[in-house]
XYZ file of C-alpha atoms in Angstrom:
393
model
C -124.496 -156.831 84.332
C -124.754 -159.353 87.026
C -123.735 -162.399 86.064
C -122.214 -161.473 82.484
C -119.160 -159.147 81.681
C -117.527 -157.873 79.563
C -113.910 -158.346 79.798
C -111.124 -155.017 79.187
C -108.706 -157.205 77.088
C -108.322 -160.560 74.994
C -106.782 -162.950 77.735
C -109.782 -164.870 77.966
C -110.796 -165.824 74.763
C -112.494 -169.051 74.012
C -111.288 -171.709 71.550
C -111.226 -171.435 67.937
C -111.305 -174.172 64.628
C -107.797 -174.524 63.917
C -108.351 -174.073 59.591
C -110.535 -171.034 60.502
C -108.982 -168.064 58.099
C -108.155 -165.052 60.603
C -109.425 -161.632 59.040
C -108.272 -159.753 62.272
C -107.416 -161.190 65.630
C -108.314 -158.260 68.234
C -111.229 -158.462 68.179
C -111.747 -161.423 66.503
C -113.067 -161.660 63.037
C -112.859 -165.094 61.144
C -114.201 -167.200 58.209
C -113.749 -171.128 57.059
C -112.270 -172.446 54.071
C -115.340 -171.859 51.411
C -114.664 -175.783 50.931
C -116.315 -176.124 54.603
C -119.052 -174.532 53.222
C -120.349 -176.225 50.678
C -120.207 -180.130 52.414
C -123.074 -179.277 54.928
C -126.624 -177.488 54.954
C -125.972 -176.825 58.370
C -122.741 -175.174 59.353
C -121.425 -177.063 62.081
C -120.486 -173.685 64.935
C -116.760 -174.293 64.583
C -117.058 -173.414 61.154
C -119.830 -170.554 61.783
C -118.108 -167.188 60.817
C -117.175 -165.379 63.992
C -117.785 -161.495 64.037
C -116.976 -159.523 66.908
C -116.236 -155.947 67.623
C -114.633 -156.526 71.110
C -113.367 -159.239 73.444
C -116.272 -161.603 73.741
C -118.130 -161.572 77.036
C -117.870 -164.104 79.929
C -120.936 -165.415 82.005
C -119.682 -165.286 85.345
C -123.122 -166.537 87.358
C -125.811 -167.935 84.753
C -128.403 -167.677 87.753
C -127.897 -164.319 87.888
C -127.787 -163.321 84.260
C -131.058 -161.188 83.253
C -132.449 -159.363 80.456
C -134.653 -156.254 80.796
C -137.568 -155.201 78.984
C -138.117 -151.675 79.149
C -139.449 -148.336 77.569
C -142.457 -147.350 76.096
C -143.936 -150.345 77.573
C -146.974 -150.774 80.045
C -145.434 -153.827 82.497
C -141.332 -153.389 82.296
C -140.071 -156.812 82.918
C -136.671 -158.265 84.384
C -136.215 -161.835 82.633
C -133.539 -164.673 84.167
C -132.945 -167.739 81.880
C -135.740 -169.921 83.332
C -138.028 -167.404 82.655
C -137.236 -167.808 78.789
C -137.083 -171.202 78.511
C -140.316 -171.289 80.360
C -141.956 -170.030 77.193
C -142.342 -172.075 73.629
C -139.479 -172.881 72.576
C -139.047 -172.844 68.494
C -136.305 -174.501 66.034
C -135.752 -172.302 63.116
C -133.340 -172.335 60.330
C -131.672 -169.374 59.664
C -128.795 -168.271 57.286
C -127.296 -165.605 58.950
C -124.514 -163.293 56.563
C -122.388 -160.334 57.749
C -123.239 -157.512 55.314
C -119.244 -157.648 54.622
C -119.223 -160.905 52.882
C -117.296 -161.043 49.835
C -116.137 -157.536 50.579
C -112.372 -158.311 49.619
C -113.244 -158.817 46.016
C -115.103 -155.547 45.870
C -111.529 -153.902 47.681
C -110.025 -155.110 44.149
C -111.961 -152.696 42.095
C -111.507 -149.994 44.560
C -110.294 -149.620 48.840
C -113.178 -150.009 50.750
C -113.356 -149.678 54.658
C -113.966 -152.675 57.197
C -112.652 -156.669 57.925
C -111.716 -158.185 54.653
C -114.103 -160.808 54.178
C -113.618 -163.994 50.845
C -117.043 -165.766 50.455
C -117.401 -167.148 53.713
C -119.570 -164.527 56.504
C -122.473 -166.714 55.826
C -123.216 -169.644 57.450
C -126.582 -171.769 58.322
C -127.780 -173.122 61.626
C -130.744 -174.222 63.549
C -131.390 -171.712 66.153
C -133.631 -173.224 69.306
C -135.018 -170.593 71.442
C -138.159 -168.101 72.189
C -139.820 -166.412 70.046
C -139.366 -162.664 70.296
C -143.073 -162.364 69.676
C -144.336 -164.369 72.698
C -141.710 -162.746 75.107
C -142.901 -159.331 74.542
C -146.619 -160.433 75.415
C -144.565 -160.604 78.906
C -144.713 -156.661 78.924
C -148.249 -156.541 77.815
C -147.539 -156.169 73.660
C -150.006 -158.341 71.630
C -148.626 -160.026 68.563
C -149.212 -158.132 65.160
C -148.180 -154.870 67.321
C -147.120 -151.951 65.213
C -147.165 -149.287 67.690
C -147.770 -149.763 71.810
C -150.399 -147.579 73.710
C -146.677 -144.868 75.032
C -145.856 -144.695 71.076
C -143.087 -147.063 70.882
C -142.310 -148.203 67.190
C -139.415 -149.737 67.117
C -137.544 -152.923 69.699
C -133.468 -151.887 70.523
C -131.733 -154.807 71.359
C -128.378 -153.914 73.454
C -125.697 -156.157 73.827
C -122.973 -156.427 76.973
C -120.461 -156.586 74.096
C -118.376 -152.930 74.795
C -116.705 -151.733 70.972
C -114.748 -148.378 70.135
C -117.264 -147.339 67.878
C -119.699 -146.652 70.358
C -116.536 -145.065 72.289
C -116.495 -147.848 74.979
C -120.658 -148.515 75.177
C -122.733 -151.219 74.180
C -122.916 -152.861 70.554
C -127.153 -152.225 69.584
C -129.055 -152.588 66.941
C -133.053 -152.590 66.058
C -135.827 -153.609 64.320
C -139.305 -152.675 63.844
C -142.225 -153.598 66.306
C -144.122 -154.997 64.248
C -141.483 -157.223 62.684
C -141.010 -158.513 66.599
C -144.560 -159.238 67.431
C -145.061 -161.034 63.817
C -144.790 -164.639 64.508
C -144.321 -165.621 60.871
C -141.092 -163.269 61.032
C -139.867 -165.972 63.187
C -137.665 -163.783 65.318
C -135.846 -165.331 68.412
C -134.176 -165.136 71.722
C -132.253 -168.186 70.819
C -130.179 -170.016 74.099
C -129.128 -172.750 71.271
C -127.509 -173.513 68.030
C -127.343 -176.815 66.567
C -129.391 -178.662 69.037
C -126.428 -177.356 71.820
C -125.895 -174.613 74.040
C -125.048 -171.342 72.175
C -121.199 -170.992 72.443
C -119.352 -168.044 74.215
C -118.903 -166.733 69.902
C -122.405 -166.979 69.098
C -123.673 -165.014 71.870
C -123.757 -167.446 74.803
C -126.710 -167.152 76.977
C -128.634 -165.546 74.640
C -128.552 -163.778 71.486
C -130.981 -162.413 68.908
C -131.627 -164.112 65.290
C -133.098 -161.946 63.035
C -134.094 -164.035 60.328
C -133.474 -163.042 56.698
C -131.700 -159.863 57.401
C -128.042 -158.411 57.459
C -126.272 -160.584 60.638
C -125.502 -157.052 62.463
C -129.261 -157.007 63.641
C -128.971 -160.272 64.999
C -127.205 -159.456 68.597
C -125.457 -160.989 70.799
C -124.888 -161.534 74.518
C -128.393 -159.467 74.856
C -128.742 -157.515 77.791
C -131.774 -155.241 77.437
C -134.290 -154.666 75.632
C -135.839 -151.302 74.808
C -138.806 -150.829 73.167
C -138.375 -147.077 71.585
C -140.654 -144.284 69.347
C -137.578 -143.965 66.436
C -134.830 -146.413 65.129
C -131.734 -147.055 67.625
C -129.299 -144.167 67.431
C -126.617 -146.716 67.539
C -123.150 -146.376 65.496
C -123.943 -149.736 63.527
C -127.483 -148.556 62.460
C -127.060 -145.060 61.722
C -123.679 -144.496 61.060
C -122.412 -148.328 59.297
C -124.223 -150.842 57.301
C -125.947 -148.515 55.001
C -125.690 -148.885 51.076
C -124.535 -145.659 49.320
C -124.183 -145.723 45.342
C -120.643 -145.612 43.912
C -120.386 -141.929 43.590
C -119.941 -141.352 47.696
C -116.969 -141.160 49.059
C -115.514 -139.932 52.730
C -115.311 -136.366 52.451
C -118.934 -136.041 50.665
C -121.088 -138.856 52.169
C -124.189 -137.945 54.156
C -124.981 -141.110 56.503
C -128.585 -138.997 57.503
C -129.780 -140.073 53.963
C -129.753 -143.658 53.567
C -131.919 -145.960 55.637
C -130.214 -148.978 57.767
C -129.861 -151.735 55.823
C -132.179 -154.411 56.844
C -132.972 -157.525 54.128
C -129.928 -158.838 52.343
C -129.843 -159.010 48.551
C -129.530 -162.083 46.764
C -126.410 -163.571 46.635
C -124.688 -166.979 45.595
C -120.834 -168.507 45.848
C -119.051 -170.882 44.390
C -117.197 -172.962 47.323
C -115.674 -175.952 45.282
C -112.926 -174.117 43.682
C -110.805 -171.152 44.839
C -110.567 -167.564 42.882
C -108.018 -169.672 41.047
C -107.232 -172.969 40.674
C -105.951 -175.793 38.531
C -107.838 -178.711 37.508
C -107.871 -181.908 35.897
C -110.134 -181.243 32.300
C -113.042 -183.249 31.946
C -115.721 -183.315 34.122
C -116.183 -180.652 37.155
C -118.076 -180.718 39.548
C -119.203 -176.853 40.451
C -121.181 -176.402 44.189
C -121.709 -173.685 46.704
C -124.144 -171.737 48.024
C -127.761 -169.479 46.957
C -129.674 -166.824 49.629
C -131.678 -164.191 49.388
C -133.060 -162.396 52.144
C -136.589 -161.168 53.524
C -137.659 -165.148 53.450
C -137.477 -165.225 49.818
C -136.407 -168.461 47.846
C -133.758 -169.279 45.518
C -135.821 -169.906 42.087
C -132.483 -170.737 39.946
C -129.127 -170.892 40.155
C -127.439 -170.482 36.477
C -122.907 -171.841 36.166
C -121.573 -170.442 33.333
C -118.112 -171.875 32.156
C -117.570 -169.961 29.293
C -117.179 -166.592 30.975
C -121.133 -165.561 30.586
C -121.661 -166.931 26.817
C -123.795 -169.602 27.655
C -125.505 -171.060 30.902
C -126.574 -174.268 32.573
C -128.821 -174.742 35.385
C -127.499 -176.412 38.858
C -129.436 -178.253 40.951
C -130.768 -176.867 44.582
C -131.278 -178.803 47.922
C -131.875 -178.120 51.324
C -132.229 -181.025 53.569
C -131.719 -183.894 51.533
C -134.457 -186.497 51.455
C -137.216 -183.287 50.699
C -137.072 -182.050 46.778
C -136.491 -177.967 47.425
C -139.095 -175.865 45.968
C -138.780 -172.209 46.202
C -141.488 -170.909 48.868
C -142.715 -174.374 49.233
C -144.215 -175.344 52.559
C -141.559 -178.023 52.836
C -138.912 -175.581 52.667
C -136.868 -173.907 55.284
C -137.651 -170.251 53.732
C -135.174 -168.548 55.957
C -132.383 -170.909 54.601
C -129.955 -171.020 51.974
C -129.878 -173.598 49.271
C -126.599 -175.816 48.449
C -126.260 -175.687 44.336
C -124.347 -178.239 42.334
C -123.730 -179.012 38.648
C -121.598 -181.754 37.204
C -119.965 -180.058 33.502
C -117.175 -180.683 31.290
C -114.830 -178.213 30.761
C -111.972 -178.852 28.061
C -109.899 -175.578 28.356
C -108.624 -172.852 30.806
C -111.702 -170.519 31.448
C -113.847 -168.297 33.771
C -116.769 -170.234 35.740
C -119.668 -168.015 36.394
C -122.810 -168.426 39.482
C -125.173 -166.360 39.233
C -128.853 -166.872 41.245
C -131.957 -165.439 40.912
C -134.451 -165.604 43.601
C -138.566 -166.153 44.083
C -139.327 -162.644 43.422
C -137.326 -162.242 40.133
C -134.329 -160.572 41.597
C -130.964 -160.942 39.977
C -127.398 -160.518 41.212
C -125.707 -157.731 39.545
C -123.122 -158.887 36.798
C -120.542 -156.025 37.577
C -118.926 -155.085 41.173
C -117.978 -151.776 39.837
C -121.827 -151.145 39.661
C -122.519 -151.873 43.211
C -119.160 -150.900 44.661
C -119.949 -148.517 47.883
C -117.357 -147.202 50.654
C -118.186 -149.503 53.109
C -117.440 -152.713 50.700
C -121.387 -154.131 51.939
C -123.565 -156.066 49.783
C -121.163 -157.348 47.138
C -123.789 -159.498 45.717
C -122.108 -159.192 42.074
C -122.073 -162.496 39.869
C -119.324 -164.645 41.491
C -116.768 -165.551 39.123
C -113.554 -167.570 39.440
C -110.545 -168.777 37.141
C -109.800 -172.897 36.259
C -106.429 -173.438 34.819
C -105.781 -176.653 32.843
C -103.478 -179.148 35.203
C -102.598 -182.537 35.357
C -104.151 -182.827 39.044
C -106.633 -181.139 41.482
C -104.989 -178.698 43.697
């Protein structure tokens, strides 16, 4: 593409957070410390989880970098930068979690396939950008769209990212029209993060945040857009990030009979202490983080620290001078929710999180019930071990 490349090797990365934990290198896949976590609502983008499939793409000439609307469309458009920014621009809050997250704990009940990932592919940001809603009215598709006048159903968003899986091609991914042309769905072409320029590893010009869904719909480094009669045929959505029940395995697995996974499940972590650590007894402060996806709130966030006998409830917050309510108008209902409860503990034992969010939805207690292949979605209760010490560690 004119203006933005691809590059054939990894000589031209761009800097990283020295305390970022390296799950793979080429290409490069990397998490904070789940201490980094919990200190901010919004993750600062050094400490955003990076998730790549290939070297990360270099904008040679932003005046020439364009994106293309095209397919089943009335008025294909070619769109340069000022063209998008032209259009009302929107600051949303969006969690964004790779489907991976917390997949090495689910490798300890059984080996599962893909980047090993602790608690920390999840991160929260303000995205500023267009909406996806009001840039397709470019091409002549009204908002509240579910199917254009040439049949097209569904928007494919292709990236100039190149990856093996898609044996040298593009990294794509899609979502349903009428999820693009919803304006409450809040989905954008977003040229910022944090009130800053996106940077080169969150899709610098211009990515796609797809809010309250699995982060591998949320490209980056867009380069078209195609707006198509059937899901994208891409690796990643028909062949990856699908949820199969614990009874599949490689040489039986049928990928043709599970829809992409879209929404993510509700999940929590605890980010002030480590699958293990020692502590000082007396009084403990427990914090980390609640989500759920589809826009859904976090209604309760329950600490056990007697290995599941009993429960207490933590407190939630978002931004801190507005009390959090669950689906409240005041709330940033693509967001997660920092939880924190102050408890004395008075013996070596197992701390519990579980959360439950606005629709009554539960995290699973057991990983062995949700355990799948592809180590996605381990939303289990999040559980880790305090030893008795003399000092924090």
């Amino acid at each position: 593409m004119p203006g933005l490349t691809a590059p054939s090797d990894y000589s031209r990365e761009p800097p990283r957070h020295p305390c970022l934990k390296i799950n793979s290198k080429e290409p490069f896949n990397a998490e904070p410390p789940r201490s980094a976590l919990a200190c901010s609502y919004i993750t600062p983008s050094d400490f955003f989880y990076k998730r790549n499939h290939g070297p990360i793409p270099i904008v040679e000439d932003i005046e020439r970098y364009s994106v293309k609307i095209s397919g089943l469309v009335e008025n294909p458009k070619q769109l340069f930068m000022k063209d998008i920014r032209m259009l009302p621009k929107y600051n949303v809050t969006v969690t964004l979690q790779c489907a991976g997250n917390r997949r090495t704990a689910m490798s300890k009940t059984r080996t599962v396939k893909g980047v090993g990932w602790d608690v920390s592919a999840i991160g929260n940001a303000v995205w500023g950008g267009a909406k996806l809603c009001d840039v397709l009215e470019l091409v002549g598709i009204p908002k509240l769209t579910s199917s254009t006048q040439f049949g097209g159903k569904h928007v494919e968003f292709v990236s100039v990212d190149k990856c093996k899986e898609e044996k040298g091609g593009p990294y794509k991914a899609s979502i349903p029209l009428s999820q693009a042309t919803n304006p409450e769905a809040d989905v954008l072409l977003a040229y910022e993060m944090n009130a800053e320029t996106l940077n080169r590893d969150h899709g610098y010009p211009l990515r796609v945040v797809v809010p309250g869904v699995i982060g591998a719909r949320s490209v980056k480094w867009l380069e078209d857009i195609n707006i198509i009669e059937e899901e994208c045929q891409g690796f990643f959505m028909q062949k990856d990030y699908k949820m199969f029940p614990p009874s599949v395995n490689w040489d039986n697995i049928n990928w043709s009979t599970r829809r992409p996974q879209m929404d993510f499940p509700v999940q929590c972590a605890i980010c002030s202490l480590e699958d293990v650590s020692t502590i000082k007894l007396g009084k403990v402060k427990i914090s980390g983080y609640a989500a759920s996806g589809g826009g859904r709130g976090i209604e309760r966030v329950d600490i056990s620290v007697d290995g599941g006998k009993s429960w207490i409830e933590a407190s939630r917050c978002q931004k801190s001078s507005v009390q959090y309510v669950a689906d409240g108008s005041n709330s940033d209902k693509w967001a997660w929710v920092l939880f924190e409860v102050t408890t004395d503990i008075h013996q070596s034992t197992e701390i519990i999180a579980k959360a439950i969010d606005s629709a009554a939805n539960i995290q699973p207690e057991k990983v062995e019930d949700i355990w799948n292949l592809r180590g996605i979605l381990n939303t289990s209760w999040h559980r880790v071990k305090v030893q008795a010490g003399h000092s924090n560690l």
